[in-house]
Amino acid sequence: MARYIFITGGVVSSLGKGLMAASLAALLQARGYKVRIRKFDPYLNVDPGTMSPYQHGEVYVTDDGAETDLDLGHYERFTGVSARQSDNITSGRVYRDIIAKERRGDYLGATVQVIPHVTDAIKQFALDDQEDLDFILCEIGGTVGDIESLPFMEAIRQLRNDLEPMQTLSVHVTLVPYIAAAGELKTKPTQHSVRELASLGIKPDVLLCRAEHPIPDGERQKIANFCNVRKESVIPALDAPSIYSVPLQYHQEGLDAEVLRGFGITDAPEPDLSGWADVTDRYFNPEGEVTIGVVGKYVGLPDAYKSLNEALVHGGMANRVKVNIKWIDAEVFEGSDSDIASALEPMHGILVPGGFGERGSEGKIASVRFARTRNVPFFGICLGMQMACVESAREAGFDKASSTEFGETGEPVVGIISEWMSEEGIQQREEGGDLGGTMRLGAYEAKLSANSHTSRIYDGATTISERHRHRYEVNAAYIEPLERQGLVFSGMSPDGLLPEIVERPDHPWFVGVQFHPELKSRPFDPHPLFAGFISAALEQSRLV
Ligand code: GLN
C-alpha cells in the first residue's frame, strides 16, 4: 500500500517546493523506500510545451515524451527515478479530457461539474499508474488561496478521507520572514497560510518553514501552538549554500524522521546518506576550476537552462572541478569578430544549447566557428548541433546554408521533418500544424559508429537512448559534403535516416548532438558527454 505525501505551499511562490519534494523523496529513498514524485500544475495550458522559457523556465522532457514542469527535473536528479507522462498533470489537461468525454456523450446526460468530475479526474491521476511503491509525493503548484488551485486542494481533502487514516500526510511549505527594522522573525504569515489551508479542509501535519535566519525554539513553539502541530513538526528550512546540500540539511532538521512518525512508522532503517555526502564533498571541495561560455538566447533567466546548468555542475563533480558558467547572449555576437574573440577567449569550453527561432542564430554560428578554428572544446546541443552543421556547410562553400526554421533558404542544411518512426509507428507532421506536443519528443535510440570519439565517450556503446525535443533535423542530403569538410556523422537514427551526432576528428573535442543529454544527467551519475566536455575544458585550461 503506497502512502501519499501532499505538498502545498503558502505565503509566497518560489519557496522551492519542488526541491523540497525532491529532497524528502531522496531521504526516504536513502532509507530503502521506493518513491515516486508527481506534480499537479493548476494552470490552463495542457502542458508547458508552448510556454516561453521566460514565463515558465525550462520544459523538462521525459523518456515517454511528455513536456513537463522543470520540477520533474529536480525529482529525477535527486532520486534517479525516471519521470513519466503520468507524473505531471495540469488543469488544462484535466479539462481537455473532461470536455472531450462530454462531447462524446460519455457522461450520459449528467451535468458536468468541478465537483465531482474535475476532482475525480485529479484523484484518479494521483492514484493511477503506480507500481509497487512505498511513497508517492504529490506537489501542488502555486500557493494556497489561488483560485486556480482550489479543485486540487478539494481533491486532496477528499483523498485524505477516501484513503486509510494513516495513509496520507500533508506537508505545508511556508515562509518565516525576517524584518530587519524590528530585528525579528515573523510567524504571522505562516499562521495565516495554515488557516487558509485549514479553511479548505486540510490540516497540515508537517510545516517546513523557509527562513533566512535560524528560527529560535520559542518561535517554533509559537508556530506549533497557533498552527495546531507538534513543535517537532515545525521544521526550519534555512537557505542552503547549494541545492545539493538540501537533503542533508533537511535530514539534520528531522524532516524525514518527522514525516515517518506522522505515518506511525517508528522502525524505519537509518538512511544511507553516503552518496549525498560524496556529492556535496565533490561540490564544495573542488580541486580546480574551468570556465564554460554558454552562448544562448534565454541567458537572462537561469531557470530557462536548469538541466543544462545542473549537468555542467555534474560534469564538474565527475572531474572534481568547479564549473564557472558564463551566460552569453548570442545576439551580442552578431556584430564584429573582435567582440567575439574578446568574449570567448577566456573560455575553456564553448557550449551552444538548444533553442528556438532565428534570433541570435548568427551569433551562435560565429561561436561555433570560433571554437572550431581556435581548437576550443565545443559542445552543441539540439539547435547548437544544427548550427554546427550550418557553420561547417558554410565552410564547405554553401554560403546560403541555414535552417528552414528561420525562413526560406536555398541551402536547407536543417529542415523540418514531416515523417519519422517512433515506437508507436510512423509519425507525420506538416508545415503550419499545431505547435503543442507535435515535436519529436522523448527517448529515441541512436546507433553510434564503432571507434568514434562519441562511442568512446559512451564507454564503447554502439546503441544509446537519449531524449529529444525538436521539430527540425539536419538534412541527410548534406552528409556527404559535410563529411568531406571534416564533420563526421558518428550517430544516426536506427533506420540511418536522421543524423543524431556529429564530431570532428581534427579537433580536440567537438561534439554536436540532436538530443538533450542534460535531461538524463544526475549528480550521482554525471552524463558521460558532460563529464567528457568538462574534462576537455580542464585540458584546455592547462594550455592557456
Ligand atoms: N529549434 C530547433 C528545432 O525545433 C531546435 C530545438 C531545440 O534546440 N530543442 O529543431
mmCIF file of N, CA and C and ligand atoms in Angstrom, residues 353-357 381-384 386 405 414 439 469-473 514 516, ligand 1:
data_model
loop_
_atom_site.group_PDB
_atom_site.id
_atom_site.type_symbol
_atom_site.label_atom_id
_atom_site.label_comp_id
_atom_site.label_asym_id
_atom_site.label_seq_id
_atom_site.Cartn_x
_atom_site.Cartn_y
_atom_site.Cartn_z
ATOM 1 N N PRO A 353 23.538 25.824 -26.600
ATOM 2 C CA PRO A 353 22.458 24.951 -26.140
ATOM 3 C C PRO A 353 21.274 24.915 -27.116
ATOM 4 N N GLY A 354 20.236 24.198 -26.722
ATOM 5 C CA GLY A 354 19.015 24.136 -27.513
ATOM 6 C C GLY A 354 18.324 25.487 -27.532
ATOM 7 N N GLY A 355 17.445 25.661 -28.500
ATOM 8 C CA GLY A 355 16.721 26.922 -28.582
ATOM 9 C C GLY A 355 15.783 26.930 -29.760
ATOM 10 N N PHE A 356 15.018 27.977 -29.856
ATOM 11 C CA PHE A 356 14.020 28.079 -30.915
ATOM 12 C C PHE A 356 14.098 29.455 -31.556
ATOM 13 N N GLY A 357 13.927 29.506 -32.867
ATOM 14 C CA GLY A 357 13.817 30.785 -33.567
ATOM 15 C C GLY A 357 15.152 31.321 -34.041
ATOM 16 N N ILE A 381 24.198 21.429 -28.538
ATOM 17 C CA ILE A 381 23.053 20.616 -28.145
ATOM 18 C C ILE A 381 21.827 21.050 -28.940
ATOM 19 N N CYS A 382 21.225 20.127 -29.653
ATOM 20 C CA CYS A 382 19.997 20.344 -30.418
ATOM 21 C C CYS A 382 20.185 21.513 -31.395
ATOM 22 N N LEU A 383 19.627 22.684 -31.130
ATOM 23 C CA LEU A 383 19.856 23.799 -32.055
ATOM 24 C C LEU A 383 21.359 24.057 -32.188
ATOM 25 N N GLY A 384 22.100 23.843 -31.118
ATOM 26 C CA GLY A 384 23.560 24.043 -31.145
ATOM 27 C C GLY A 384 24.232 23.090 -32.131
ATOM 28 N N GLN A 386 22.640 21.774 -34.738
ATOM 29 C CA GLN A 386 22.186 22.216 -36.061
ATOM 30 C C GLN A 386 23.047 23.389 -36.550
ATOM 31 N N GLU A 405 13.822 26.722 -40.281
ATOM 32 C CA GLU A 405 13.150 27.307 -39.117
ATOM 33 C C GLU A 405 13.221 28.836 -39.171
ATOM 34 N N VAL A 414 19.384 22.433 -42.469
ATOM 35 C CA VAL A 414 18.481 21.966 -41.416
ATOM 36 C C VAL A 414 17.061 22.217 -41.919
ATOM 37 N N MET A 439 6.334 17.971 -31.541
ATOM 38 C CA MET A 439 7.730 17.798 -31.929
ATOM 39 C C MET A 439 8.132 16.324 -31.838
ATOM 40 N N ARG A 469 13.682 16.793 -28.243
ATOM 41 C CA ARG A 469 12.583 17.785 -28.281
ATOM 42 C C ARG A 469 12.909 18.780 -29.392
ATOM 43 N N HIS A 470 12.527 18.422 -30.610
ATOM 44 C CA HIS A 470 12.829 19.323 -31.727
ATOM 45 C C HIS A 470 11.906 19.037 -32.908
ATOM 46 N N ARG A 471 11.804 20.029 -33.771
ATOM 47 C CA ARG A 471 10.919 19.921 -34.928
ATOM 48 C C ARG A 471 11.745 19.774 -36.215
ATOM 49 N N TYR A 472 12.980 20.245 -36.188
ATOM 50 C CA TYR A 472 13.821 20.253 -37.389
ATOM 51 C C TYR A 472 14.942 19.225 -37.243
ATOM 52 N N GLU A 473 15.519 18.834 -38.382
ATOM 53 C CA GLU A 473 16.599 17.842 -38.393
ATOM 54 C C GLU A 473 17.674 18.301 -39.361
ATOM 55 N N GLN A 514 21.842 15.932 -31.475
ATOM 56 C CA GLN A 514 20.490 16.402 -31.783
ATOM 57 C C GLN A 514 19.557 16.266 -30.568
ATOM 58 N N HIS A 516 18.961 15.919 -26.077
ATOM 59 C CA HIS A 516 19.256 16.726 -24.882
ATOM 60 C C HIS A 516 19.854 15.845 -23.777
HETATM 61 N N1 GLN B 1 14.507 24.809 -32.896
HETATM 62 C C1 GLN B 1 15.127 23.580 -33.224
HETATM 63 C C2 GLN B 1 14.114 22.530 -33.665
HETATM 64 O O1 GLN B 1 12.950 22.643 -33.427
HETATM 65 C C3 GLN B 1 15.923 23.047 -32.068
HETATM 66 C C4 GLN B 1 15.104 22.691 -30.878
HETATM 67 C C5 GLN B 1 15.905 22.567 -29.626
HETATM 68 O O2 GLN B 1 17.025 23.053 -29.553
HETATM 69 N N2 GLN B 1 15.326 21.979 -28.600
HETATM 70 O O3 GLN B 1 14.500 21.551 -34.278
#
